[in-house]
Coordinates of C-alpha atoms in Angstrom, one line a residue:
X1 CA 54.2 -36.2 6.5
X2 CA 50.8 -37.3 7.8
X3 CA 49.9 -41.0 7.7
X4 CA 47.5 -40.5 4.8
X5 CA 49.7 -38.5 2.5
X6 CA 53.2 -39.3 1.1
X7 CA 55.4 -39.0 -1.9
X8 CA 57.4 -42.1 -2.7
X9 CA 58.2 -44.7 -5.3
X10 CA 55.7 -47.4 -5.7
X11 CA 56.2 -50.0 -3.0
X12 CA 59.2 -48.2 -1.5
X13 CA 60.1 -46.4 1.6
X14 CA 63.2 -44.5 0.4
X15 CA 62.7 -40.7 1.1
X16 CA 62.9 -38.3 -1.8
X17 CA 63.8 -35.2 0.2
X18 CA 66.9 -35.8 2.2
X19 CA 67.9 -33.5 5.1
X20 CA 70.9 -32.1 3.2
X21 CA 68.6 -30.7 0.4
X22 CA 69.4 -33.4 -2.1
X23 CA 66.5 -34.8 -4.1
X24 CA 66.3 -38.3 -5.5
X25 CA 64.9 -37.4 -9.0
X26 CA 64.6 -41.0 -10.1
X27 CA 62.3 -41.7 -7.2
X28 CA 60.6 -38.3 -7.8
X29 CA 59.9 -39.2 -11.4
X30 CA 58.5 -42.7 -10.4
X31 CA 56.6 -41.4 -7.4
X32 CA 53.0 -42.0 -6.8
X33 CA 50.6 -40.3 -4.4
X34 CA 49.2 -42.3 -1.6
X35 CA 46.5 -40.1 -0.1
X36 CA 42.9 -40.0 1.1
X37 CA 40.1 -38.5 -0.9
X38 CA 39.8 -35.7 1.7
X39 CA 43.4 -34.6 1.1
X40 CA 42.9 -34.7 -2.7
X41 CA 40.0 -32.3 -2.2
X42 CA 42.3 -30.0 -0.3
X43 CA 44.7 -30.0 -3.2
X44 CA 41.9 -29.3 -5.7
X45 CA 40.6 -26.6 -3.5
X46 CA 43.9 -24.7 -3.5
X47 CA 44.4 -25.3 -7.2
X48 CA 47.8 -27.0 -6.5
X49 CA 48.7 -30.1 -8.4
X50 CA 50.5 -32.9 -6.5
X51 CA 53.6 -32.5 -8.7
X52 CA 53.7 -28.8 -7.8
X53 CA 53.5 -29.7 -4.1
X54 CA 56.4 -32.0 -4.6
X55 CA 58.3 -29.3 -6.4
X56 CA 57.8 -26.9 -3.6
X57 CA 59.0 -29.5 -1.1
X58 CA 62.1 -30.1 -3.3
X59 CA 63.0 -26.4 -3.3
X60 CA 62.3 -26.0 0.5
X61 CA 64.4 -29.0 1.3
X62 CA 67.5 -26.9 0.4
X63 CA 66.9 -24.7 3.4
X64 CA 67.6 -25.8 6.9
X65 CA 65.7 -24.2 9.8
X66 CA 67.3 -24.4 13.2
X67 CA 65.4 -24.8 16.5
X68 CA 64.5 -21.1 16.7
X69 CA 63.3 -21.0 13.1
X70 CA 61.2 -24.1 13.6
X71 CA 59.6 -22.7 16.8
X72 CA 58.8 -19.5 15.1
X73 CA 57.1 -21.3 12.2
X74 CA 55.3 -23.6 14.5
X75 CA 53.9 -20.7 16.5
X76 CA 52.8 -18.9 13.3
X77 CA 51.0 -21.9 11.9
X78 CA 49.4 -22.7 15.3
X79 CA 47.9 -19.2 15.5
X80 CA 46.2 -19.4 12.1
X81 CA 42.5 -19.7 12.4
X82 CA 39.3 -19.3 10.5
X83 CA 36.1 -17.2 11.1
X84 CA 32.7 -18.5 10.2
X85 CA 30.1 -16.5 8.2
X86 CA 26.5 -16.4 9.1
X87 CA 25.0 -19.9 9.5
X88 CA 28.6 -21.3 9.0
X89 CA 28.2 -21.3 5.3
X90 CA 31.5 -19.6 4.5
X91 CA 34.8 -19.6 6.4
X92 CA 37.3 -16.7 6.2
X93 CA 41.0 -17.2 7.0
X94 CA 42.6 -20.6 7.4
X95 CA 40.1 -23.2 8.4
X96 CA 40.8 -26.7 9.8
X97 CA 40.5 -28.1 6.3
X98 CA 43.0 -25.7 4.8
X99 CA 45.6 -27.0 2.3
X100 CA 48.3 -25.2 4.4
X101 CA 47.7 -27.6 7.3
X102 CA 48.4 -30.6 4.9
X103 CA 51.8 -29.0 4.1
X104 CA 52.5 -28.4 7.8
X105 CA 52.5 -32.2 8.6
X106 CA 56.2 -32.5 7.6
X107 CA 59.2 -30.3 8.2
X108 CA 59.8 -30.0 4.5
X109 CA 56.3 -28.7 4.2
X110 CA 56.9 -26.2 7.0
X111 CA 60.0 -25.0 5.1
X112 CA 57.9 -24.6 2.0
X113 CA 55.3 -22.5 3.9
X114 CA 58.1 -20.4 5.3
X115 CA 59.6 -19.7 1.9
X116 CA 56.4 -19.0 0.0
X117 CA 54.8 -16.9 2.8
X118 CA 58.0 -14.9 3.3
X119 CA 58.2 -14.1 -0.4
X120 CA 54.5 -13.1 -0.6
X121 CA 54.8 -10.8 2.5
X122 CA 57.2 -8.6 0.5
X123 CA 56.4 -9.4 -3.1
X124 CA 53.3 -9.7 -5.1
X125 CA 52.1 -13.3 -5.5
X126 CA 53.0 -13.3 -9.2
X127 CA 56.5 -12.0 -8.5
X128 CA 57.0 -14.5 -5.8
X129 CA 56.0 -17.2 -8.2
X130 CA 58.7 -16.0 -10.7
X131 CA 61.3 -16.2 -7.9
X132 CA 60.4 -19.8 -7.2
X133 CA 60.6 -20.5 -10.9
X134 CA 64.1 -19.0 -11.0
X135 CA 65.1 -20.8 -7.8
X136 CA 64.3 -24.1 -9.4
X137 CA 66.7 -23.3 -12.2
X138 CA 69.4 -22.1 -9.7
X139 CA 69.4 -25.5 -8.0
X140 CA 69.6 -27.2 -11.5
X141 CA 66.5 -29.3 -11.0
X142 CA 65.2 -31.1 -14.1
X143 CA 63.1 -29.0 -16.4
X144 CA 60.6 -31.9 -17.0
X145 CA 59.4 -31.5 -13.4
X146 CA 59.2 -27.6 -13.5
X147 CA 55.7 -26.4 -12.6
X148 CA 54.0 -23.7 -14.7
X149 CA 53.9 -20.1 -13.5
X150 CA 50.2 -20.5 -12.7
X151 CA 51.0 -23.5 -10.5
X152 CA 53.8 -21.7 -8.6
X153 CA 51.3 -18.8 -8.1
X154 CA 48.7 -21.3 -6.7
X155 CA 51.3 -22.6 -4.3
X156 CA 52.3 -19.1 -3.1
X157 CA 48.6 -18.1 -2.6
X158 CA 48.0 -21.3 -0.5
X159 CA 50.8 -20.1 1.8
X160 CA 50.2 -16.3 1.7
X161 CA 49.2 -14.7 5.0
X162 CA 50.8 -17.4 7.2
X163 CA 53.3 -14.8 8.5
X164 CA 51.1 -11.7 8.5
X165 CA 50.6 -11.8 12.3
X166 CA 54.2 -12.4 13.2
X167 CA 57.2 -10.1 13.6
X168 CA 58.5 -11.2 10.2
X169 CA 55.8 -9.0 8.6
X170 CA 57.8 -5.9 9.5
X171 CA 61.3 -7.4 9.8
X172 CA 62.1 -6.6 6.2
X173 CA 61.1 -3.0 6.9
X174 CA 63.3 -2.9 9.9
X175 CA 66.2 -4.0 7.7
X176 CA 65.6 -0.9 5.5
X177 CA 66.4 1.5 8.4
X178 CA 64.8 4.8 9.2
X179 CA 67.3 6.9 7.3
X180 CA 67.0 5.1 4.0
X181 CA 65.0 6.5 1.1
X182 CA 61.9 4.4 0.5
X183 CA 60.6 6.1 -2.6
X184 CA 61.8 3.4 -5.0
X185 CA 60.3 0.2 -3.9
X186 CA 60.5 -1.7 -7.2
X187 CA 61.4 -5.4 -7.3
X188 CA 64.9 -6.4 -8.2
X189 CA 65.8 -9.0 -10.9
X190 CA 64.1 -12.2 -10.0
X191 CA 67.1 -14.3 -11.2
X192 CA 69.4 -12.3 -8.8
X193 CA 66.9 -12.8 -5.9
X194 CA 66.9 -16.5 -6.6
X195 CA 70.7 -16.7 -6.7
X196 CA 70.9 -14.8 -3.4
X197 CA 68.3 -17.2 -1.8
X198 CA 70.3 -20.1 -3.2
X199 CA 73.4 -18.7 -1.4
X200 CA 71.4 -18.4 1.8
X201 CA 70.4 -22.0 1.6
X202 CA 74.0 -23.0 1.4
X203 CA 74.8 -21.0 4.5
X204 CA 71.9 -22.6 6.3
X205 CA 73.3 -26.0 5.4
X206 CA 76.7 -25.1 6.6
X207 CA 78.3 -25.2 3.1
X208 CA 79.3 -21.5 3.2
X209 CA 80.3 -19.4 6.2
X210 CA 79.1 -16.1 4.8
X211 CA 77.6 -14.4 1.8
X212 CA 77.3 -10.7 0.8
X213 CA 74.2 -9.3 -0.9
X214 CA 74.5 -5.9 -2.6
X215 CA 71.7 -3.8 -4.2
X216 CA 68.6 -1.8 -3.6
X217 CA 65.7 -2.2 -1.2
X218 CA 65.1 -5.8 -2.2
X219 CA 68.1 -6.7 -0.1
X220 CA 65.9 -6.0 3.0
X221 CA 63.7 -8.9 2.1
X222 CA 66.7 -11.2 1.9
X223 CA 68.0 -10.0 5.3
X224 CA 64.5 -10.4 6.9
X225 CA 64.3 -14.0 5.6
X226 CA 67.8 -14.8 6.8
X227 CA 67.2 -13.3 10.2
X228 CA 63.7 -14.4 11.2
X229 CA 63.3 -17.7 9.2
X230 CA 66.8 -19.1 9.1
X231 CA 68.0 -17.4 12.3
X232 CA 71.3 -16.4 10.7
X233 CA 73.5 -13.6 12.0
X234 CA 72.9 -10.5 9.9
X235 CA 74.9 -7.3 9.4
X236 CA 73.2 -4.5 7.3
X237 CA 74.9 -1.3 6.2
X238 CA 74.1 1.6 3.8
X239 CA 76.1 2.7 0.8
X240 CA 78.3 4.8 3.1
X241 CA 79.1 1.8 5.4
X242 CA 76.9 3.2 8.1
X243 CA 75.4 0.5 10.3
X244 CA 71.6 0.0 9.9
X245 CA 71.1 -3.3 11.7
X246 CA 73.2 -6.0 13.3
X247 CA 72.8 -9.1 15.5
X248 CA 76.5 -9.9 15.1
X249 CA 79.7 -8.0 14.4
X250 CA 80.8 -7.8 10.8
X251 CA 83.4 -10.6 11.1
X252 CA 80.9 -13.0 12.6
X253 CA 77.9 -12.2 10.4
X254 CA 76.7 -15.0 8.1
X255 CA 74.9 -12.5 5.8
X256 CA 76.2 -9.0 5.0
X257 CA 73.9 -6.6 3.2
X258 CA 75.2 -3.5 1.6
X259 CA 72.7 -1.0 0.1
X260 CA 74.0 0.4 -3.1
X261 CA 72.6 2.3 -6.1
X262 CA 73.1 1.0 -9.6
X263 CA 75.7 3.5 -10.6
X264 CA 78.4 2.6 -8.0
X265 CA 78.0 -1.2 -8.4
X266 CA 81.1 -1.4 -10.5
X267 CA 83.1 -0.4 -7.5
X268 CA 81.9 -3.4 -5.5
X269 CA 84.4 -6.1 -5.0
X270 CA 82.9 -9.3 -6.5
X271 CA 83.6 -12.8 -5.3
X272 CA 81.9 -16.2 -5.6
X273 CA 79.9 -15.4 -2.4
X274 CA 78.8 -11.9 -3.4
X275 CA 75.3 -11.5 -5.0
X276 CA 74.2 -8.3 -6.7
X277 CA 70.5 -7.5 -7.0
X278 CA 69.9 -5.6 -10.2
X279 CA 66.7 -3.9 -11.3
X280 CA 64.2 -6.1 -13.1
X281 CA 63.0 -4.3 -16.2
X282 CA 61.0 -7.4 -17.4
X283 CA 58.7 -7.5 -14.3
X284 CA 56.5 -4.8 -15.8
X285 CA 55.8 -6.9 -18.9
X286 CA 55.1 -10.1 -16.8
X287 CA 52.3 -8.6 -14.7
X288 CA 48.9 -7.2 -15.4
X289 CA 49.8 -4.0 -13.6
X290 CA 52.9 -2.0 -12.9
X291 CA 52.1 -1.9 -9.2
X292 CA 52.5 -5.6 -9.0
X293 CA 56.2 -5.1 -9.4
X294 CA 56.3 -3.0 -6.2
X295 CA 57.6 -4.3 -2.9
X296 CA 55.5 -4.3 0.3
X297 CA 57.3 -3.4 3.5
X298 CA 55.2 -3.1 6.6
X299 CA 55.8 -0.7 9.5
X300 CA 54.6 -0.5 13.1
X301 CA 52.0 2.2 13.6
X302 CA 54.2 4.0 16.2
X303 CA 56.5 6.2 14.1
X304 CA 55.0 5.3 10.7
X305 CA 54.2 8.9 9.8
X306 CA 57.7 10.1 10.6
X307 CA 59.2 7.2 8.7
X308 CA 57.1 7.7 5.6
X309 CA 56.9 11.5 5.4
X310 CA 60.1 12.4 7.4
X311 CA 60.6 16.2 7.9
X312 CA 57.3 17.0 6.2
X313 CA 55.4 15.4 9.1
X314 CA 57.9 16.8 11.7
X315 CA 57.0 20.3 10.4
X316 CA 53.3 19.5 10.7
X317 CA 53.8 18.4 14.4
X318 CA 55.2 21.9 15.1
X319 CA 51.8 23.4 14.4
X320 CA 49.6 21.6 16.9
X321 CA 47.0 24.3 17.0
X322 CA 46.4 24.0 13.3
X323 CA 46.5 20.2 13.1
X324 CA 44.5 19.8 16.3
X325 CA 42.0 22.4 15.2
X326 CA 41.5 20.6 11.9
X327 CA 41.1 17.1 13.4
X328 CA 39.0 18.2 16.3
X329 CA 36.6 20.1 14.1
X330 CA 36.4 17.1 11.7
X331 CA 35.3 15.0 14.8
X332 CA 32.7 17.6 15.6
X333 CA 31.2 17.6 12.1
X334 CA 31.1 13.8 12.0
X335 CA 29.4 13.8 15.4
X336 CA 26.7 16.1 14.1
X337 CA 26.0 13.7 11.2
X338 CA 26.3 10.5 13.3
X339 CA 24.0 11.7 16.1
X340 CA 21.4 13.4 13.8
X341 CA 21.9 17.0 14.8
X342 CA 19.2 19.3 13.4
X343 CA 21.9 21.5 11.7
X344 CA 24.4 19.8 9.4
X345 CA 24.7 22.5 6.9
X346 CA 25.0 21.4 3.3
X347 CA 26.4 18.0 4.2
X348 CA 24.4 15.1 2.8
X349 CA 22.9 12.9 5.6
X350 CA 22.2 10.1 3.1
X351 CA 25.9 9.6 2.2
X352 CA 27.2 9.5 5.7
X353 CA 27.8 5.9 6.8
X354 CA 30.4 6.0 9.7
X355 CA 28.2 5.4 12.8
X356 CA 30.7 3.5 15.0
X357 CA 31.9 5.4 18.0
X358 CA 35.6 5.6 16.9
X359 CA 34.5 7.5 13.8
X360 CA 33.0 10.6 15.4
X361 CA 33.3 12.9 18.4
X362 CA 35.5 11.9 21.3
X363 CA 35.9 8.4 19.8
X364 CA 37.5 9.9 16.8
X365 CA 39.8 12.1 18.9
X366 CA 40.9 9.1 21.0
X367 CA 41.5 7.1 17.8
X368 CA 44.0 9.7 16.6
X369 CA 46.3 9.1 19.5
X370 CA 45.7 5.3 19.8
X371 CA 46.3 4.6 16.1
X372 CA 49.2 7.1 15.8
X373 CA 51.1 7.2 19.1
X374 CA 53.5 9.8 17.7
X375 CA 50.5 12.2 17.4
X376 CA 49.4 11.4 20.9
X377 CA 52.9 12.5 22.2
X378 CA 52.6 16.0 20.6
X379 CA 52.3 18.5 23.4
X380 CA 48.9 20.3 23.4
X381 CA 47.4 18.4 20.4
X382 CA 44.9 16.4 22.4
X383 CA 43.7 19.5 24.3
X384 CA 43.2 21.5 21.1
X385 CA 41.2 18.7 19.5
X386 CA 39.0 18.4 22.6
X387 CA 38.4 22.2 22.6
X388 CA 37.4 22.1 19.0
X389 CA 34.8 19.4 19.8
X390 CA 32.9 21.7 22.1
X391 CA 32.2 24.4 19.6
X392 CA 28.9 24.9 17.7
X393 CA 28.6 23.1 14.3
X394 CA 28.9 26.2 12.2
X395 CA 32.0 27.3 14.1
X396 CA 33.6 23.8 13.5
X397 CA 33.0 24.2 9.7
X398 CA 34.7 27.6 9.8
X399 CA 37.6 26.2 11.7
X400 CA 38.1 23.4 9.1
X401 CA 38.1 26.0 6.3
X402 CA 40.6 28.2 8.2
X403 CA 43.0 25.5 9.2
X404 CA 43.1 24.1 5.7
X405 CA 44.1 27.5 4.4
X406 CA 46.7 27.7 7.2
X407 CA 48.1 24.3 6.2
X408 CA 48.3 25.6 2.6
X409 CA 50.4 28.5 3.8
X410 CA 52.7 26.2 5.7
X411 CA 53.2 23.9 2.7
X412 CA 55.8 24.4 0.0
X413 CA 54.7 21.6 -2.4
X414 CA 54.0 22.0 -6.1
X415 CA 50.3 22.2 -5.6
X416 CA 50.2 24.8 -2.8
X417 CA 53.2 26.9 -3.8
X418 CA 54.1 25.6 -7.3
X419 CA 57.4 24.0 -6.2
X420 CA 57.9 21.3 -8.9
X421 CA 60.5 19.4 -6.8
X422 CA 58.4 18.9 -3.7
X423 CA 55.6 16.3 -3.9
X424 CA 54.6 15.8 -0.2
X425 CA 51.7 18.1 0.6
X426 CA 51.0 19.1 4.2
X427 CA 47.3 19.6 3.4
X428 CA 47.1 16.2 1.9
X429 CA 49.0 14.8 4.9
X430 CA 46.4 16.1 7.3
X431 CA 43.6 14.8 5.0
X432 CA 45.4 11.4 5.0
X433 CA 45.5 11.2 8.8
X434 CA 41.8 12.0 8.8
X435 CA 41.1 9.2 6.3
X436 CA 43.2 6.6 8.0
X437 CA 41.5 7.3 11.3
X438 CA 38.1 7.0 9.7
X439 CA 39.1 3.8 7.8
X440 CA 40.5 2.1 10.8
X441 CA 37.6 3.1 13.0
X442 CA 35.5 0.7 10.9
X443 CA 38.1 -2.1 10.8
X444 CA 38.6 -5.0 13.1
X445 CA 41.9 -6.8 12.9
X446 CA 44.6 -8.3 15.1
X447 CA 47.1 -5.7 16.2
X448 CA 49.9 -7.7 14.6
X449 CA 48.5 -6.9 11.1
X450 CA 50.5 -3.8 10.2
X451 CA 50.1 -1.3 7.4
X452 CA 52.3 -1.2 4.3
X453 CA 54.7 1.7 3.8
X454 CA 53.6 2.1 0.3
X455 CA 49.9 1.9 1.4
X456 CA 50.4 4.9 3.6
X457 CA 52.0 6.7 0.8
X458 CA 49.2 5.8 -1.6
X459 CA 46.6 7.3 0.8
X460 CA 48.6 10.6 0.7
X461 CA 48.9 10.5 -3.1
X462 CA 45.2 10.0 -3.4
X463 CA 44.4 12.9 -1.0
X464 CA 47.0 15.0 -2.8
X465 CA 45.2 14.3 -6.1
X466 CA 41.9 15.2 -4.6
X467 CA 43.2 18.4 -3.2
X468 CA 45.0 19.4 -6.3
X469 CA 42.6 18.4 -9.0
X470 CA 39.2 18.7 -7.4
X471 CA 39.5 21.6 -4.9
X472 CA 42.1 23.7 -6.7
X473 CA 41.3 23.2 -10.4
X474 CA 37.9 21.6 -10.7
X475 CA 36.1 23.7 -8.1
X476 CA 34.9 20.9 -5.8
X477 CA 33.8 22.3 -2.4
X478 CA 36.8 22.4 0.0
X479 CA 34.7 20.8 2.7
X480 CA 33.8 17.8 0.5
X481 CA 37.4 17.1 -0.1
X482 CA 38.6 17.8 3.4
X483 CA 36.0 15.5 5.1
X484 CA 35.3 13.1 2.2
X485 CA 31.6 13.8 2.5
X486 CA 28.8 14.2 0.0
X487 CA 27.3 17.6 -0.3
X488 CA 23.7 18.5 -1.1
X489 CA 23.5 19.8 -4.7
X490 CA 26.8 18.2 -5.7
X491 CA 27.0 15.6 -8.4
X492 CA 25.3 12.3 -7.5
X493 CA 28.4 10.5 -8.5
X494 CA 30.0 11.3 -5.2
X495 CA 27.1 9.9 -3.3
X496 CA 27.2 6.7 -5.3
X497 CA 30.9 6.4 -4.7
X498 CA 30.5 6.7 -0.9
X499 CA 27.6 4.3 -0.8
X500 CA 29.3 1.6 -2.7
X501 CA 31.2 -1.1 -0.9
X502 CA 34.1 -0.5 -3.2
X503 CA 35.6 2.2 -0.9
X504 CA 34.7 0.2 2.2
X505 CA 37.0 -2.6 1.1
X506 CA 39.4 -0.9 -1.3
X507 CA 40.7 1.7 1.2
X508 CA 41.7 -0.9 3.8
X509 CA 43.2 -3.1 1.0
X510 CA 45.2 -0.2 -0.3
X511 CA 46.5 0.6 3.2
X512 CA 47.4 -2.9 4.2
X513 CA 48.6 -4.3 0.9
X514 CA 50.3 -1.3 -0.7
X515 CA 48.6 -1.8 -4.1
X516 CA 46.3 0.9 -5.6
X517 CA 44.8 -1.0 -8.6
X518 CA 42.0 -2.7 -6.7
X519 CA 39.3 -1.7 -9.3
X520 CA 40.1 -4.8 -11.4
X521 CA 39.2 -6.9 -8.3
X522 CA 35.8 -5.3 -8.1
X523 CA 34.7 -5.0 -11.7
X524 CA 33.8 -7.8 -14.0
X525 CA 33.1 -8.4 -17.7
X526 CA 35.1 -5.3 -18.6
X527 CA 32.4 -3.0 -17.3
X528 CA 33.2 0.7 -16.9
X529 CA 35.1 1.6 -13.7
X530 CA 32.2 3.9 -12.7
X531 CA 29.9 0.9 -12.1
X532 CA 30.1 -0.3 -8.5
X533 CA 29.8 -4.0 -8.1
X534 CA 29.1 -4.1 -4.4
X535 CA 31.9 -6.5 -3.4
X536 CA 31.4 -7.8 0.1
X537 CA 34.6 -9.8 0.5
X538 CA 38.0 -10.0 -1.2
X539 CA 41.4 -11.6 -0.8
X540 CA 44.6 -9.8 -1.6
X541 CA 48.2 -11.1 -1.0
X542 CA 47.3 -13.3 1.9
X543 CA 44.8 -11.1 3.7
X544 CA 41.0 -11.6 3.5
X545 CA 38.7 -8.5 3.8
X546 CA 35.0 -9.0 4.5
X547 CA 32.1 -7.0 5.6
X548 CA 30.4 -7.7 8.9
X549 CA 27.1 -8.4 7.1
X550 CA 28.5 -11.8 6.0
X551 CA 29.3 -12.8 9.6
X552 CA 26.2 -11.6 11.4
X553 CA 22.9 -9.9 10.9
X554 CA 22.4 -6.6 12.8
X555 CA 20.2 -3.6 12.7
X556 CA 23.1 -1.4 13.9
X557 CA 24.0 1.0 11.1
X558 CA 27.7 1.0 12.1
X559 CA 27.9 -2.8 11.8
X560 CA 27.2 -2.5 8.1
X561 CA 30.3 -0.4 7.7
X562 CA 32.6 -2.7 9.6
X563 CA 35.3 -4.5 7.7
X564 CA 37.1 -7.6 9.2
X565 CA 40.7 -8.3 8.1
X566 CA 42.2 -11.8 8.7
X567 CA 45.0 -13.7 7.1
X568 CA 43.9 -16.4 4.7
X569 CA 41.3 -17.0 2.0
X570 CA 37.5 -17.4 1.5
X571 CA 36.4 -21.1 1.9
X572 CA 33.1 -22.7 1.1
X573 CA 33.4 -26.4 1.9
X574 CA 36.5 -27.6 0.0
X575 CA 36.5 -24.7 -2.4
X576 CA 38.4 -21.4 -2.2
X577 CA 37.4 -18.1 -3.7
X578 CA 39.0 -14.7 -4.2
X579 CA 35.9 -12.5 -4.0
X580 CA 32.2 -12.4 -3.0
X581 CA 30.1 -9.8 -4.7
X582 CA 26.4 -8.8 -4.7
X583 CA 24.4 -8.2 -7.8
X584 CA 21.9 -5.5 -7.0
X585 CA 18.3 -6.5 -7.7
X586 CA 16.4 -4.7 -10.5
X587 CA 12.7 -4.3 -11.3
X588 CA 11.6 -5.6 -8.0
X589 CA 13.8 -8.7 -8.2
X590 CA 16.0 -9.6 -5.3
X591 CA 19.8 -9.4 -5.6
X592 CA 22.2 -12.3 -5.4
X593 CA 25.6 -12.9 -4.0
X594 CA 28.2 -14.7 -6.1
X595 CA 31.7 -16.0 -5.4
X596 CA 34.6 -15.4 -7.8
X597 CA 37.2 -18.1 -8.4
X598 CA 39.8 -15.9 -10.2
X599 CA 39.9 -12.3 -11.3
X600 CA 38.7 -13.3 -14.8
X601 CA 36.5 -16.4 -14.1
X602 CA 33.3 -16.2 -12.2
X603 CA 31.5 -19.3 -10.9
X604 CA 27.9 -20.0 -11.6
X605 CA 27.2 -20.5 -7.9
X606 CA 25.0 -17.9 -6.3
X607 CA 23.5 -17.4 -2.8
X608 CA 20.1 -15.9 -2.0
X609 CA 20.5 -12.3 -1.0

């Protein structure tokens, strides 16, 4: 470790964490911290107690990274950086004073970063903390040194996001395969996951030649960790023994993964090196929300629509005139609002906020193909969109109405045709493409930060709900739903929703995190969900989302809509925060900006608005 930080017995130099993963618990129990006040401030900032840091190192010491794994982690940590706010008051991401950089001073600390960040890439931070808790028990470490769940969570949060810009972020998704059903993305039993990780650690140490892991989609996270972090040889197959992924033949593989549903598990041949991942029915009771028990698998943009929606998207690509007419006409309507055309029909100018070039006109059309390369490869789609952009405004509105009805005729879902077994809606899928293009047109991020498979599905589910409940049953104007725009004479609630920064942050968070319950991040003191709290920055599962107004002051309307996404946290000096929110001024009084420490505790610190 660094020269100013060490764990060791008083007056001794004997190491506690040996290379073979053994821990000297006598020395651990008698250890003292020799550290500078600056380092202690970093511990306090992350909310991690020194004993928890030591416990994390103890667990991580059981894993051995070879040269490739070490180089990958070194590159990942070296590429982490922070971004200053206006006047350098706040820092977003991983600043030079980050607690993570203290951990990276020793190889055992790098191992701990690798383990915690890998778990948080796929699991919710609370679920990752439960896995660490179980892993401690798997190794048989003394209970008197076991950190609390809140401390494990703090350690995971300190490491979350370290791998977001690496290939590991989508490696677990790769292990799922393209032909595997992805609808059930619930976490497996955390005890079983911990046992499988314990088996992997023995393989990395050379104690075992091979292990087999059997179960559902959570096996993919085990395979991704083994392949990218530990650089083990992996062989992945489905329940029918069809190959999904391999970097070695079956006989030479150090990890064999077999996907299997719960029913046929009794047919699996069990041995001391076979680990079965069962469903975890207790995870729903441990967390504040059921969605926290979901897994997050990321996917590259190219092919993501085919992977998530399968044949439903393929059928949509066979109607380029309909899809292209819809998207091109949307770009035309957005262009009229953005450029201030004299005729914008019943659309509300006051509620339109997307003034960046990728959000309207030819910029929107180009974004369709650049964000979704599979759409750009559809023959004739680009030409149809460009033709739709050249028509008068009123004609574009009529084309949107007509193409939505055409999509409804093509669709066989339970909303459009009453088919109770079909949930994917082609109308909602077209709306989802429109929303994701609009959302990403206002987002700046590194290309390595990829969307979550469940996040793309959640966008479709929300658009499907809008189409089914609002347009079909509650009588909301079709154009308002299709374009997500406020209409003159429609309830003011819609205008308030679009103006609020809730959607500006929650939509990217939903897309990139795969969680849909972000309202609890934006509302405090148990206030009703309908009250927007104007959140301007938030952290979720290792990614920090913040509005451009916190970074620079600009008179450009589009800049106010821009959302930056970076791995890391919100820092102010040596303190870390989960959110920044604005309190609107009342009765002529100016508003203030406050920083939130946890979802339930709000600091008394405020910034002048």
